[in-house]
Coordinates of N, CA and C in Angstrom, one line a residue:
M5 N 127.7 -61.6 -14.6 CA 128.7 -61.7 -13.7 C 129.0 -62.9 -13.2
N6 N 130.1 -63.7 -13.3 CA 130.5 -64.9 -12.9 C 130.7 -64.7 -11.2
I7 N 130.3 -65.6 -10.5 CA 130.4 -65.8 -9.1 C 131.6 -66.4 -8.6
P8 N 132.7 -65.7 -7.9 CA 133.9 -66.3 -7.9 C 133.6 -67.7 -7.0
A9 N 134.4 -68.8 -7.4 CA 134.3 -70.1 -6.6 C 135.6 -70.3 -6.3
E10 N 136.4 -69.6 -5.7 CA 137.5 -70.1 -5.1 C 138.0 -69.1 -4.0
V11 N 139.0 -70.0 -3.1 CA 139.5 -69.2 -1.7 C 140.8 -68.9 -2.1
V12 N 141.2 -67.4 -2.2 CA 142.6 -67.0 -2.7 C 143.3 -66.5 -1.2
D13 N 144.6 -66.3 -1.5 CA 145.2 -65.6 -0.5 C 144.5 -63.9 -0.5
Y14 N 144.8 -63.2 0.7 CA 144.4 -61.9 0.9 C 144.8 -61.1 -0.4
D15 N 144.3 -60.3 -0.8 CA 144.8 -59.2 -1.9 C 144.6 -57.9 -1.6
P16 N 145.5 -57.1 -1.4 CA 145.5 -55.8 -1.0 C 144.7 -55.1 -2.0
R17 N 144.3 -55.4 -2.9 CA 143.3 -54.5 -3.7 C 142.1 -54.6 -3.3
W18 N 141.5 -55.6 -2.4 CA 140.5 -55.9 -1.9 C 139.7 -54.2 -1.1
P19 N 140.6 -53.6 -0.4 CA 140.0 -52.3 0.0 C 139.7 -51.4 -1.0
L20 N 140.6 -51.3 -1.8 CA 140.2 -50.4 -3.0 C 139.1 -51.0 -4.0
W21 N 138.6 -52.0 -4.0 CA 137.4 -52.3 -4.5 C 136.4 -51.9 -3.7
F22 N 136.5 -52.3 -2.6 CA 135.4 -52.0 -1.6 C 135.0 -50.3 -1.7
A23 N 135.9 -49.4 -1.6 CA 136.0 -48.1 -1.9 C 135.2 -47.7 -3.3
E24 N 135.8 -48.3 -4.3 CA 135.1 -48.1 -5.6 C 133.6 -48.4 -5.8
I25 N 133.4 -49.5 -5.0 CA 132.0 -49.8 -5.0 C 131.1 -48.7 -4.0
R26 N 131.7 -48.5 -2.9 CA 131.0 -47.4 -2.1 C 130.8 -46.4 -2.9
A27 N 131.7 -45.8 -3.7 CA 131.8 -44.6 -4.2 C 130.6 -44.6 -5.4
R28 N 130.2 -45.9 -6.2 CA 129.2 -46.2 -6.9 C 127.8 -46.1 -6.2
L29 N 127.7 -46.5 -4.7 CA 126.8 -46.5 -4.1 C 126.2 -45.0 -3.8
T30 N 127.0 -44.3 -3.6 CA 126.8 -42.5 -3.2 C 125.8 -42.1 -3.6
P31 N 125.8 -41.9 -4.9 CA 124.9 -41.1 -5.5 C 123.3 -41.8 -5.3
Y32 N 123.1 -42.9 -5.3 CA 121.6 -43.4 -5.1 C 121.4 -43.2 -3.5
L33 N 122.4 -43.2 -2.6 CA 122.0 -43.2 -1.0 C 122.4 -41.8 -0.7
A34 N 122.3 -40.9 -1.5 CA 123.1 -39.3 -1.1 C 121.8 -38.7 0.1
D35 N 120.5 -38.8 -0.2 CA 119.4 -38.5 0.8 C 119.3 -39.6 2.1
V36 N 120.0 -40.5 1.9 CA 119.5 -41.7 3.1 C 120.8 -41.5 4.3
P37 N 120.4 -41.0 5.3 CA 121.5 -41.2 6.4 C 122.1 -42.6 6.4
H38 N 123.4 -42.7 6.3 CA 124.0 -44.1 6.3 C 125.2 -44.0 6.3
I39 N 126.1 -45.4 6.6 CA 127.4 -45.5 6.3 C 127.4 -46.7 5.8
V40 N 128.7 -46.9 4.9 CA 129.0 -48.4 4.4 C 130.1 -48.8 4.9
E41 N 130.0 -50.3 5.5 CA 130.8 -50.8 6.3 C 131.5 -51.9 5.2
H42 N 132.9 -52.1 5.1 CA 133.6 -53.3 4.6 C 133.7 -54.2 5.5
V43 N 132.9 -55.6 5.3 CA 132.7 -56.6 6.1 C 133.0 -57.5 5.5
G44 N 133.0 -58.8 6.0 CA 133.3 -60.2 5.1 C 134.7 -60.5 5.4
S45 N 135.4 -61.3 4.9 CA 136.9 -62.0 4.7 C 137.5 -61.0 4.0
T46 N 137.2 -60.4 2.9 CA 137.9 -59.6 2.4 C 138.1 -58.1 3.1
A47 N 137.7 -58.0 4.3 CA 137.8 -56.7 4.8 C 138.6 -57.1 6.1
V48 N 139.5 -58.3 6.1 CA 140.6 -58.8 7.1 C 142.0 -59.0 6.5
P49 N 142.6 -58.0 6.7 CA 144.0 -58.2 5.9 C 144.6 -59.3 6.4
G50 N 145.3 -60.2 5.6 CA 146.0 -61.6 5.8 C 145.0 -62.6 5.8
L51 N 143.8 -62.6 5.7 CA 142.8 -63.7 5.8 C 142.7 -64.1 4.4
A52 N 142.7 -65.4 4.1 CA 142.5 -66.1 2.8 C 140.8 -66.0 2.6
A53 N 140.0 -65.7 1.4 CA 139.1 -65.6 1.2 C 138.5 -65.6 -0.3
K54 N 137.0 -65.7 -0.7 CA 136.6 -65.7 -1.7 C 136.7 -64.4 -2.5
P55 N 137.3 -63.9 -3.7 CA 137.1 -62.6 -4.1 C 136.0 -61.8 -4.2
I56 N 135.3 -61.8 -3.0 CA 133.8 -60.9 -2.9 C 134.0 -59.9 -1.7
I57 N 133.6 -58.9 -2.5 CA 133.7 -57.9 -1.2 C 132.1 -57.7 -0.7
D58 N 132.1 -57.9 0.6 CA 130.7 -57.6 1.5 C 130.6 -56.3 1.7
L59 N 129.4 -55.8 1.7 CA 129.5 -54.4 2.0 C 128.0 -54.4 2.7
D60 N 127.8 -53.9 3.9 CA 126.8 -53.2 4.8 C 126.4 -51.8 4.5
V61 N 125.2 -51.5 4.2 CA 124.7 -50.0 4.2 C 124.2 -50.1 5.4
V62 N 124.7 -49.3 6.4 CA 124.0 -49.3 7.7 C 123.3 -47.9 7.9
V63 N 121.9 -48.0 7.8 CA 121.2 -46.9 8.3 C 120.6 -46.9 9.6
P64 N 120.4 -45.7 10.1 CA 120.2 -45.4 11.7 C 118.8 -46.1 12.3
D65 N 117.8 -46.5 11.3 CA 116.6 -46.9 12.2 C 115.8 -47.6 10.9
R66 N 115.0 -48.4 11.5 CA 114.1 -49.3 10.6 C 113.1 -48.6 9.5
Q67 N 112.8 -47.2 9.9 CA 112.3 -46.4 8.9 C 113.2 -46.3 7.7
Q68 N 114.4 -46.1 7.7 CA 115.1 -45.9 6.3 C 115.3 -47.2 5.7
V69 N 115.0 -48.2 6.3 CA 115.5 -49.6 5.1 C 114.5 -49.4 4.1
P70 N 113.1 -49.3 4.0 CA 112.7 -49.0 2.7 C 113.1 -48.1 1.9
V71 N 113.5 -47.0 2.3 CA 114.1 -45.9 1.6 C 115.2 -46.4 0.8
A72 N 116.3 -46.9 1.7 CA 117.3 -47.3 1.1 C 117.0 -48.5 0.1
I73 N 116.3 -49.4 0.2 CA 115.8 -50.3 -0.9 C 115.7 -49.9 -1.9
E74 N 114.6 -48.7 -1.8 CA 114.1 -48.1 -3.1 C 115.2 -47.6 -4.1
R75 N 116.2 -46.6 -3.3 CA 117.4 -46.2 -3.7 C 118.2 -47.2 -4.7
L76 N 118.6 -48.4 -3.9 CA 119.5 -49.3 -4.6 C 119.0 -50.0 -5.6
V77 N 117.6 -50.1 -5.5 CA 116.9 -50.8 -6.8 C 117.0 -50.0 -8.1
A78 N 116.8 -48.6 -7.8 CA 117.0 -47.6 -8.8 C 118.2 -47.7 -9.4
G79 N 119.2 -48.0 -8.6 CA 120.9 -48.2 -9.0 C 121.0 -49.3 -9.8
G80 N 120.0 -50.2 -9.9 CA 120.3 -51.6 -10.6 C 120.5 -52.8 -9.8
Y81 N 120.3 -52.4 -8.6 CA 120.7 -53.8 -7.5 C 118.8 -54.6 -7.6
T82 N 118.9 -55.6 -7.3 CA 117.9 -56.6 -7.3 C 117.7 -56.9 -5.9
H83 N 116.5 -56.3 -5.0 CA 116.4 -56.7 -3.7 C 116.1 -58.3 -3.6
Q84 N 116.5 -58.9 -2.3 CA 116.2 -60.4 -2.6 C 115.6 -60.6 -1.4
G85 N 115.2 -59.6 -0.3 CA 114.9 -60.0 0.8 C 115.9 -60.2 1.8
D86 N 115.3 -61.1 3.2 CA 116.4 -61.3 4.1 C 117.2 -62.4 3.8
L87 N 117.0 -63.2 2.9 CA 117.5 -64.6 2.7 C 117.7 -65.3 3.8
G88 N 116.6 -65.1 4.9 CA 116.7 -66.0 6.0 C 117.8 -65.6 7.2
V89 N 117.9 -64.4 7.0 CA 118.8 -63.8 8.1 C 118.0 -62.5 8.5
A90 N 117.4 -62.7 9.8 CA 116.5 -61.3 10.2 C 117.5 -60.3 10.2
G91 N 116.9 -59.1 9.9 CA 117.6 -57.8 10.0 C 118.4 -57.5 8.8
R92 N 118.5 -58.1 8.0 CA 119.5 -57.9 6.8 C 118.8 -58.2 5.5
E93 N 118.9 -57.1 4.9 CA 118.1 -56.9 3.5 C 119.5 -57.4 2.3
A94 N 119.3 -58.3 1.4 CA 120.2 -58.7 0.6 C 119.8 -58.3 -1.0
F95 N 121.1 -57.8 -1.8 CA 120.8 -57.4 -2.9 C 121.4 -58.5 -4.0
T96 N 121.1 -58.4 -5.4 CA 121.9 -59.1 -6.4 C 123.0 -58.1 -6.8
V97 N 123.9 -58.2 -7.5 CA 124.8 -57.2 -8.2 C 124.5 -56.8 -9.4
P98 N 124.4 -55.3 -9.5 CA 123.8 -55.1 -11.1 C 124.9 -55.6 -12.1
P99 N 124.5 -55.6 -13.1 CA 124.9 -56.0 -14.4 C 126.5 -55.4 -14.7
D100 N 126.5 -53.9 -14.5 CA 127.5 -53.0 -15.0 C 128.4 -53.0 -13.6
A101 N 128.5 -54.1 -12.4 CA 129.1 -53.9 -11.3 C 130.5 -54.1 -11.8
P102 N 131.6 -53.4 -11.2 CA 133.1 -53.7 -11.6 C 133.5 -54.9 -10.8
Y103 N 133.0 -55.3 -9.9 CA 133.6 -56.5 -9.1 C 132.3 -57.2 -8.5
Y104 N 132.5 -58.5 -8.2 CA 131.2 -59.3 -7.7 C 131.2 -58.8 -6.3
H105 N 129.9 -58.7 -5.6 CA 130.2 -58.5 -4.3 C 128.7 -58.7 -3.6
H106 N 128.6 -58.6 -2.3 CA 127.3 -58.9 -1.5 C 127.1 -57.5 -1.0
L107 N 125.8 -57.2 -1.3 CA 125.4 -55.7 -0.5 C 124.4 -56.2 0.4
Y108 N 124.5 -55.7 1.5 CA 123.3 -55.9 2.5 C 122.9 -54.4 3.1
V109 N 121.8 -54.3 3.4 CA 121.2 -52.8 4.4 C 120.8 -53.6 5.6
V110 N 121.5 -52.9 6.4 CA 121.3 -53.4 8.1 C 120.9 -52.1 8.6
V111 N 120.3 -52.2 10.0 CA 120.1 -51.3 10.8 C 121.1 -51.3 11.8
A112 N 121.8 -50.0 12.2 CA 122.9 -49.8 13.0 C 122.7 -50.6 14.5
G113 N 123.6 -51.5 14.8 CA 123.4 -52.1 15.8 C 122.5 -53.3 16.1
N114 N 121.9 -53.6 15.0 CA 121.1 -54.7 15.0 C 121.8 -56.2 15.1
K115 N 121.2 -57.2 15.2 CA 122.2 -58.6 15.4 C 123.0 -58.7 14.0
A116 N 122.3 -58.5 12.8 CA 123.0 -59.0 11.6 C 124.1 -57.8 11.5
H117 N 123.8 -56.7 11.7 CA 124.9 -55.9 11.8 C 126.1 -56.1 12.8
Q118 N 125.6 -56.3 13.9 CA 126.7 -56.8 15.0 C 127.6 -57.8 14.8
D119 N 126.9 -58.9 14.3 CA 127.7 -60.1 13.9 C 128.6 -60.0 12.7
H120 N 128.3 -59.0 11.8 CA 129.4 -58.8 10.8 C 130.7 -58.1 11.1
I121 N 130.3 -57.2 12.3 CA 131.1 -56.1 12.6 C 132.2 -56.9 13.7
V122 N 131.4 -57.7 14.9 CA 132.4 -58.5 15.5 C 133.1 -59.4 15.1
L123 N 132.5 -60.1 14.0 CA 133.5 -61.3 13.6 C 134.6 -60.6 12.3
R124 N 134.3 -59.8 12.0 CA 135.3 -58.8 11.1 C 136.5 -58.3 12.4
D125 N 136.2 -57.6 12.9 CA 137.2 -57.1 14.0 C 137.9 -58.1 14.9
H126 N 137.2 -59.0 15.3 CA 137.9 -60.2 15.9 C 138.9 -60.9 15.1
L127 N 138.8 -61.2 13.7 CA 139.5 -61.8 12.8 C 140.7 -60.9 12.7
R128 N 140.7 -59.3 12.7 CA 141.6 -58.4 12.6 C 142.7 -58.6 13.5
R129 N 141.9 -58.7 14.8 CA 142.9 -58.7 16.1 C 143.7 -59.9 16.4
D130 N 142.8 -61.2 16.0 CA 143.6 -62.4 16.5 C 144.1 -63.3 15.2
A131 N 145.4 -63.1 15.2 CA 145.8 -63.9 14.1 C 145.7 -65.5 14.2
A132 N 145.7 -66.2 15.5 CA 145.4 -67.9 15.5 C 144.1 -67.9 14.8
D133 N 143.0 -67.1 15.2 CA 141.6 -67.5 14.9 C 141.5 -67.3 13.3
R134 N 142.4 -66.2 12.8 CA 142.3 -65.8 11.3 C 143.0 -67.0 10.7
E135 N 144.1 -67.5 11.3 CA 144.5 -68.5 10.5 C 143.6 -69.7 10.6
R136 N 143.0 -70.1 11.4 CA 142.1 -71.1 11.8 C 140.9 -71.1 10.7
Y137 N 140.2 -70.1 10.7 CA 139.2 -69.7 9.8 C 139.7 -69.7 8.3
G138 N 140.8 -69.3 8.0 CA 141.3 -69.3 6.7 C 141.6 -70.8 6.2
A139 N 142.4 -71.7 6.9 CA 142.4 -73.0 6.8 C 141.2 -73.9 6.5
L140 N 140.2 -73.5 7.4 CA 138.7 -74.2 7.2 C 138.1 -73.7 5.8
K141 N 138.1 -72.6 5.6 CA 137.9 -72.1 4.1 C 138.5 -72.7 3.0
R142 N 140.0 -72.9 3.3 CA 140.5 -73.4 2.1 C 140.2 -74.9 2.0
D143 N 140.0 -75.5 3.3 CA 139.7 -77.1 3.1 C 138.2 -77.3 2.5
L144 N 137.5 -76.3 2.7 CA 135.8 -76.4 2.0 C 135.8 -75.7 0.7
A145 N 136.9 -75.2 0.3 CA 136.8 -74.5 -0.8 C 136.3 -75.3 -2.2
H146 N 136.7 -76.5 -2.2 CA 136.1 -77.6 -3.4 C 134.5 -77.5 -3.2
L147 N 133.8 -77.2 -2.2 CA 132.5 -77.1 -2.3 C 131.9 -75.9 -3.1
L148 N 132.6 -75.0 -3.3 CA 132.1 -73.7 -4.1 C 131.6 -74.1 -5.4
T149 N 131.9 -75.0 -6.1 CA 131.8 -75.3 -7.6 C 130.6 -76.1 -7.3
T150 N 130.4 -76.7 -6.3 CA 129.4 -78.0 -6.2 C 128.0 -77.8 -5.5
D151 N 128.4 -77.0 -4.2 CA 127.5 -77.1 -3.1 C 127.9 -75.5 -2.3
R152 N 127.3 -74.5 -2.9 CA 127.6 -73.4 -2.0 C 126.8 -73.2 -0.5
T153 N 125.8 -73.7 -0.4 CA 125.2 -74.1 0.8 C 126.0 -74.9 1.5
A154 N 126.5 -75.7 1.3 CA 127.2 -76.6 2.3 C 128.5 -75.9 2.7
Y155 N 129.0 -75.3 1.6 CA 130.3 -74.4 2.1 C 130.0 -73.6 3.5
V156 N 128.8 -72.9 3.2 CA 128.2 -72.0 4.2 C 128.1 -72.8 5.5
E157 N 127.1 -73.8 5.1 CA 126.9 -74.6 6.3 C 128.0 -75.1 7.3
A158 N 129.2 -75.5 6.5 CA 130.2 -76.2 7.1 C 130.9 -75.2 8.1
K159 N 131.1 -74.1 7.4 CA 131.7 -72.9 8.3 C 130.8 -72.4 9.6
A160 N 129.5 -72.5 9.3 CA 128.6 -71.8 10.4 C 129.1 -72.4 11.7
G161 N 129.5 -73.3 12.4 CA 129.9 -73.4 13.5 C 131.2 -72.8 14.0
L162 N 132.0 -72.8 13.2 CA 133.2 -71.6 13.4 C 132.9 -70.3 13.6
V163 N 132.2 -69.9 12.5 CA 131.5 -68.5 12.7 C 131.0 -68.3 13.8
V164 N 130.0 -68.9 14.3 CA 129.5 -68.8 15.5 C 130.4 -68.7 16.9
E165 N 131.3 -69.5 16.6 CA 132.1 -69.5 17.8 C 133.1 -68.4 17.9
L166 N 133.4 -67.9 16.7 CA 134.4 -66.5 16.5 C 133.7 -65.4 17.0
I167 N 132.2 -65.4 16.6 CA 131.5 -64.2 17.0 C 131.1 -63.9 18.6
A168 N 131.1 -65.5 19.0 CA 131.1 -65.3 20.5 C 132.5 -65.0 21.3
R169 N 133.5 -65.4 20.7 CA 134.7 -65.1 21.2 C 135.1 -63.5 20.9
G170 N 134.6 -62.9 19.7 CA 134.6 -61.5 19.7 C 133.7 -60.6 20.5
S171 N 132.6 -61.0 21.0 CA 131.5 -60.6 21.8 C 131.7 -60.7 23.3
A172 N 132.7 -61.6 23.6 CA 133.3 -61.8 25.0 C 133.6 -60.5 25.7
P173 N 133.7 -60.4 27.1 CA 134.3 -59.2 27.4 C 135.9 -59.2 27.2
G174 N 136.3 -58.1 26.5 CA 137.7 -57.8 26.1 C 137.8 -58.0 24.7
G175 N 136.7 -58.6 23.9 CA 136.4 -58.8 22.5 C 136.6 -57.8 21.8
G176 N 135.7 -56.5 22.2 CA 135.4 -55.3 21.9 C 134.9 -55.3 20.3
V177 N 134.1 -54.3 20.4 CA 133.5 -54.0 18.9 C 134.0 -52.7 18.2
G178 N 134.2 -52.7 17.2 CA 134.9 -51.4 16.5 C 134.1 -51.1 15.1
R179 N 134.9 -50.1 14.5 CA 134.4 -49.6 12.8 C 135.5 -49.4 12.2
S180 N 135.3 -49.5 10.9 CA 136.3 -49.2 9.9 C 135.9 -48.1 9.5
G181 N 136.8 -47.1 9.1 CA 136.8 -46.3 7.9 C 135.3 -45.4 8.2
P182 N 135.2 -44.3 7.2 CA 133.8 -43.5 7.2 C 132.6 -44.3 6.6

């Protein structure tokens, strides 16, 4: 499956893609206590994004992480470790996936989980920051075909700022869906 290498306008189909991917995960995680969160830019209506669905499989405690990893590997995912982000276990997309996506296992409330939720929820609430972030992503989109690491690194400062703004008193932390 080709990795999307463009930033596009928000697509109202993205929540449907998320729901379809989540439904495909359900049989593998049936005996693991968890919720699946739609995180990342495709979870923010109106935000320009790469058409890549980001999902957090959120387990209640660290003991459930190896179990979730085992079940996802059985479902065709390949475990990649934390990829340099403590508290977040990453996976590659199985060959039969209907949509390209990033899948992570996180423990409820850990820093990796909170960062995803705070950023998503802040961008949902704050139109000015949503526009600012979308404009930066569009400006950097040319890097997606040549240097994805540079793309991520060039966004990092603003992402840290937006997480801090979303974490500030009054920034609030929420949750989407079941």
